[in-house]
GROMACS .gro file of C-alpha atoms in nm:
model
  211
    1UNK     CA    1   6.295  13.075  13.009
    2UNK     CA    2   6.573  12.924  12.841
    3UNK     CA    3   6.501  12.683  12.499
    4UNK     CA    4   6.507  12.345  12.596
    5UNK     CA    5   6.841  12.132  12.510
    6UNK     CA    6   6.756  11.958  12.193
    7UNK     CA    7   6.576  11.630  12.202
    8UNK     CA    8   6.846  11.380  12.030
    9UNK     CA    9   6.702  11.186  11.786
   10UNK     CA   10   6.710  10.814  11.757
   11UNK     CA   11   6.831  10.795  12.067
   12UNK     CA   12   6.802  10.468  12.242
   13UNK     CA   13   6.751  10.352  12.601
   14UNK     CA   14   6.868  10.026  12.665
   15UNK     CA   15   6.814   9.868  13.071
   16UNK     CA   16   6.940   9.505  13.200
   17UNK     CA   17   6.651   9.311  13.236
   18UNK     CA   18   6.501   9.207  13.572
   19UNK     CA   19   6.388   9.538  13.691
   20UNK     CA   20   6.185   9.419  13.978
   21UNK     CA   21   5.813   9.535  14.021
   22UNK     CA   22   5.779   9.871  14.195
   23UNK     CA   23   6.091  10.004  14.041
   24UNK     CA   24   6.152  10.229  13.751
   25UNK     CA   25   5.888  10.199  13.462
   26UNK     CA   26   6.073  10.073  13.151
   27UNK     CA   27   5.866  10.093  12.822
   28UNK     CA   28   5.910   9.891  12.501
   29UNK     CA   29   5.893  10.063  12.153
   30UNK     CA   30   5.736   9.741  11.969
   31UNK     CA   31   5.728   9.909  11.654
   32UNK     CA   32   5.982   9.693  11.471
   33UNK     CA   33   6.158   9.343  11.629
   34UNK     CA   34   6.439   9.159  11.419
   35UNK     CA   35   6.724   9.053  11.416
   36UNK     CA   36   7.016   9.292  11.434
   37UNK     CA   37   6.794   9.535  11.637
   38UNK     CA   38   6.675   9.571  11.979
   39UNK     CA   39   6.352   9.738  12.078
   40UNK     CA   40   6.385  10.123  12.229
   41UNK     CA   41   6.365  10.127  12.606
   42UNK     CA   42   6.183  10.420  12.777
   43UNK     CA   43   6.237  10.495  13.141
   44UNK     CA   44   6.007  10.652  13.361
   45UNK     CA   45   6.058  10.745  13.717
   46UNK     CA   46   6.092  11.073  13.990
   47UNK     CA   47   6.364  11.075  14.214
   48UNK     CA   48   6.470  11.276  14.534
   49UNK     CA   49   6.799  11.402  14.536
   50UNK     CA   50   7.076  11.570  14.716
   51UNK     CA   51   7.358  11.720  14.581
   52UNK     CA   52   7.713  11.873  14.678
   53UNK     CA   53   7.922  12.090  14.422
   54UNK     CA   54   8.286  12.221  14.448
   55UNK     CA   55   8.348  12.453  14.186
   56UNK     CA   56   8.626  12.706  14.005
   57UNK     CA   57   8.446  12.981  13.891
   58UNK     CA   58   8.547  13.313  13.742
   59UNK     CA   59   8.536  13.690  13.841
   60UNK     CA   60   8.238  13.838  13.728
   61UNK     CA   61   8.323  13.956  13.351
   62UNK     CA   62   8.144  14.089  13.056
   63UNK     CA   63   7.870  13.880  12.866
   64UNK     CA   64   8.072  13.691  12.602
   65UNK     CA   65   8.433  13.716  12.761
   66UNK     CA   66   8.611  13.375  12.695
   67UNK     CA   67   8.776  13.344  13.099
   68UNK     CA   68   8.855  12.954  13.087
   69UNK     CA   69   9.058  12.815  12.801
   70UNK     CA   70   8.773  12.596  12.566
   71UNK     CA   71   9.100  12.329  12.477
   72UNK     CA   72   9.291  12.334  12.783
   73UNK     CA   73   9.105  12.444  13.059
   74UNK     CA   74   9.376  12.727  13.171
   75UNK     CA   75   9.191  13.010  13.353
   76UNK     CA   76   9.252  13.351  13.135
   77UNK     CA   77   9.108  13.533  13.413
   78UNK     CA   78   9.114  13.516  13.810
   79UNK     CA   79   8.858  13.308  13.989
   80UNK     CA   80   8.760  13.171  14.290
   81UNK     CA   81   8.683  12.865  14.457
   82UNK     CA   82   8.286  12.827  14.492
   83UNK     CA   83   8.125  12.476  14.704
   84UNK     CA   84   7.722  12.486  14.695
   85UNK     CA   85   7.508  12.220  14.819
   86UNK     CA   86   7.134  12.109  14.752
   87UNK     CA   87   6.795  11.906  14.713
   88UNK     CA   88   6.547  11.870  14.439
   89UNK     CA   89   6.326  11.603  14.226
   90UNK     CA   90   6.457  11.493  13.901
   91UNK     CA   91   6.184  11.343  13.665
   92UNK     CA   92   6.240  11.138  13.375
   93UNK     CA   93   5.979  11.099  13.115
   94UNK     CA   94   5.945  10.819  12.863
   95UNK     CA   95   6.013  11.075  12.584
   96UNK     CA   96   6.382  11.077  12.671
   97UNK     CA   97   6.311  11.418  12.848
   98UNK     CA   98   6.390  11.483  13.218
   99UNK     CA   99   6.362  11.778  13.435
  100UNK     CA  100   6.530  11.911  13.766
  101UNK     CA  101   6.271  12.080  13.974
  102UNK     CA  102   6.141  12.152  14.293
  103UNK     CA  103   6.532  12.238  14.458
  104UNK     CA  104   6.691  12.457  14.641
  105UNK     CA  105   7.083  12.517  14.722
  106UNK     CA  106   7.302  12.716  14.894
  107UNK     CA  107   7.642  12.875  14.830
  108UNK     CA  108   7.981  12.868  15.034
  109UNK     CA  109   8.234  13.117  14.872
  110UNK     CA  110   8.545  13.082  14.990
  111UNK     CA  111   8.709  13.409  14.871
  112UNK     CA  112   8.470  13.579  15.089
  113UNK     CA  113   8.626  13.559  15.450
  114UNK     CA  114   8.713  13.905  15.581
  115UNK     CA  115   8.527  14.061  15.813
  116UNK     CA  116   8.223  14.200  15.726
  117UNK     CA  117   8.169  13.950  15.453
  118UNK     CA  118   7.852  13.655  15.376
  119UNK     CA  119   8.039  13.421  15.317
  120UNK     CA  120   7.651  13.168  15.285
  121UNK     CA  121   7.437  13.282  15.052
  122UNK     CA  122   7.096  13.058  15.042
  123UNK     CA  123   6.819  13.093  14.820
  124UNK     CA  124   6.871  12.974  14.549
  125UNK     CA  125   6.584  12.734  14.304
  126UNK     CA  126   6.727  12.575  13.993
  127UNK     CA  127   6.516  12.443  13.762
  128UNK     CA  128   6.663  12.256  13.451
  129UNK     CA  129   6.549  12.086  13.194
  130UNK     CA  130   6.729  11.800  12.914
  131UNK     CA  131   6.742  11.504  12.790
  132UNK     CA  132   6.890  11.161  12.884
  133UNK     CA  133   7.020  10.809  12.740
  134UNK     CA  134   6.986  10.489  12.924
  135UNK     CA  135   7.297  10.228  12.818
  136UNK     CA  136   7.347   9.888  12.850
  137UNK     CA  137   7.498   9.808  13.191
  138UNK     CA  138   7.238  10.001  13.395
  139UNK     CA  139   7.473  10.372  13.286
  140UNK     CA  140   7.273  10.659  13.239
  141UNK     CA  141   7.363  10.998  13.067
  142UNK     CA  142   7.225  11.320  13.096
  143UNK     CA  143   7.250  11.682  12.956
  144UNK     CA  144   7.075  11.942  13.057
  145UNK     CA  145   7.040  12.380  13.109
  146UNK     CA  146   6.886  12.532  13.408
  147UNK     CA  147   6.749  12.871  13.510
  148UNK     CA  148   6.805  12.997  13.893
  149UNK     CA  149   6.610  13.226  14.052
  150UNK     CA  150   6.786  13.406  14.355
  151UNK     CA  151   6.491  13.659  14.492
  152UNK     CA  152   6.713  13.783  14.751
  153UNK     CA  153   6.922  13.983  14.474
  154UNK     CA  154   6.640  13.983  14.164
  155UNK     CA  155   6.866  13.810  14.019
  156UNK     CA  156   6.854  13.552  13.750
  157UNK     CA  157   7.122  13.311  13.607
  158UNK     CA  158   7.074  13.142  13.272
  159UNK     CA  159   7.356  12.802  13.327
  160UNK     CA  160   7.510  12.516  13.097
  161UNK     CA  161   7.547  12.324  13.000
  162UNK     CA  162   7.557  12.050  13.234
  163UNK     CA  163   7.647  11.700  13.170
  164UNK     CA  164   7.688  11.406  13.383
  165UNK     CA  165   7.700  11.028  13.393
  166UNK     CA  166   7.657  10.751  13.635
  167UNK     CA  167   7.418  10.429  13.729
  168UNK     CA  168   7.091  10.299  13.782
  169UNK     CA  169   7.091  10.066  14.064
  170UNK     CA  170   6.984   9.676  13.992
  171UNK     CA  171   6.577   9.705  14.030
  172UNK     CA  172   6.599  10.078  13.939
  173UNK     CA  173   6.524  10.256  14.280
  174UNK     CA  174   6.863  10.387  14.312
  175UNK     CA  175   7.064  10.654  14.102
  176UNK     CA  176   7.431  10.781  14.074
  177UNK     CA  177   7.540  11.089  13.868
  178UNK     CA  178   7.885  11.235  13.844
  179UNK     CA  179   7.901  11.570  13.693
  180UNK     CA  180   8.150  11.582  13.375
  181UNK     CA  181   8.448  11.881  13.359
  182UNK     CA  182   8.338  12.078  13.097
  183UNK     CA  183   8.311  12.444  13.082
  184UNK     CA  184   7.947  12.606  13.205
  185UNK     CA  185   7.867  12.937  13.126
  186UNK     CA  186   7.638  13.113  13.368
  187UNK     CA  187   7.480  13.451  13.277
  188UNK     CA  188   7.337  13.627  13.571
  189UNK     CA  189   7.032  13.901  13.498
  190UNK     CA  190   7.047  14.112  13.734
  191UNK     CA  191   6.831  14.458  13.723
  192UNK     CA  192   6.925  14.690  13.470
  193UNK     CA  193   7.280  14.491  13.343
  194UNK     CA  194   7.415  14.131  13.332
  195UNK     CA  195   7.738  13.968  13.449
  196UNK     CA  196   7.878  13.675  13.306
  197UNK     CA  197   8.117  13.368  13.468
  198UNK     CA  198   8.238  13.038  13.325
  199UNK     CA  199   8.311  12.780  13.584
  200UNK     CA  200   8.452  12.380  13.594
  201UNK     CA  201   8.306  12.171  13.849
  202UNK     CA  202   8.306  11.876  14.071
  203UNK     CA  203   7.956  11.773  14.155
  204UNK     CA  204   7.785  11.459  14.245
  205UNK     CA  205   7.438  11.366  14.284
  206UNK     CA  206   7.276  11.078  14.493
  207UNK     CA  207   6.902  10.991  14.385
  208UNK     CA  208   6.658  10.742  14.555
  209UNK     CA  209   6.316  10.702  14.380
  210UNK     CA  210   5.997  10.848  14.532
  211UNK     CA  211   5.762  10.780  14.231
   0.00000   0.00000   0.00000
């Protein structure tokens, strides 16, 4: 299992009032009150989610090969053009920890359309785990790394990070998330060696609240 993404300290959660009763738990840190400072706001909720992804991935290379540009985002190697969609439960603790869990997705690649090729794969069950930052305005942040186990080819791939932004609906029972361009890294285990991509993706998620 991969080490968690490190909890950011001091970080604060701030949430328009007038969450309504039955929505989102918000917690206040009454530690300190004055002045120039507002108490910490902790948010605590599960949603249900579902999820599509569109993504530009690289060939398969060797752990540690560099195959999208870090600065300008120029592929340095071939790649493809990967879509996966999905479900899950994304928890959010009052810690400022939250965790992707109980999902599975599947994978359209569209490089693979001769004959004779899957072009579906299913099977796949990420589970992730990061932190998040509540803002003013109802926006939300999060950051996190997630493990997916793919049975079907004992395989597993180690991917991140993943970053993402978006809103908490007025009364908290709603959630946006837009995934951020940055560069993942996704190392795939697979028995007896391990492959390597880096990908750039388009990826949004739409949450309702269960609990």
């Amino acid at each position: 299992m991969f080490d968690k993404v490190k909890r950011q300290a001091g970080m604060s959660f701030m949430l328009l009032a007038g969450l309504s009763a039955g929505a989102a738990d918000v917690y206040a840190d009454s530690d300190f009150y004055g002045e120039r400072h507002r108490p910490h706001r902790y948010f605590e909720a599960e949603f249900g989610f579902t999820t599509d992804q569109t993504c530009v991935r690289s060939l398969p290379q060797a752990p540690g090969t560099v195959s999208i540009d870090p600065d300008t985002r120029q592929l340095l190697v071939d790649a493809q053009i990967v879509d996966m969609s999905g479900y899950g439960v994304m928890t959010f603790s009052r810690d400022g920890t939250m965790t992707l869990e109980q999902a599975a997705a599947g994978e359209l690649n569209k490089s693979n359309l001769a004959s004779g090729d899957f072009p579906i794969q299913t099977g796949f069950s990420p589970y992730c785990e990061g932190t998040y930052e509540l803002k003013k305005d109802n926006q939300i942040a999060v950051a996190f790394n997630c493990v997916i186990d793919v049975p079907a080819q004992s395989a597993t791939i180690h991917a991140g990070p993943v970053y993402a932004d978006g809103y908490l609906t007025r009364g908290g029972r709603g959630m946006t998330l837009n995934l951020q361009q940055n560069i993942q890294t996704l190392t795939v285990d697979l028995p007896g060696t391990s492959i390597e991509f880096q990908r750039m993706c388009l990826q949004r998620f739409a949450l309702e609240k269960i609990k």
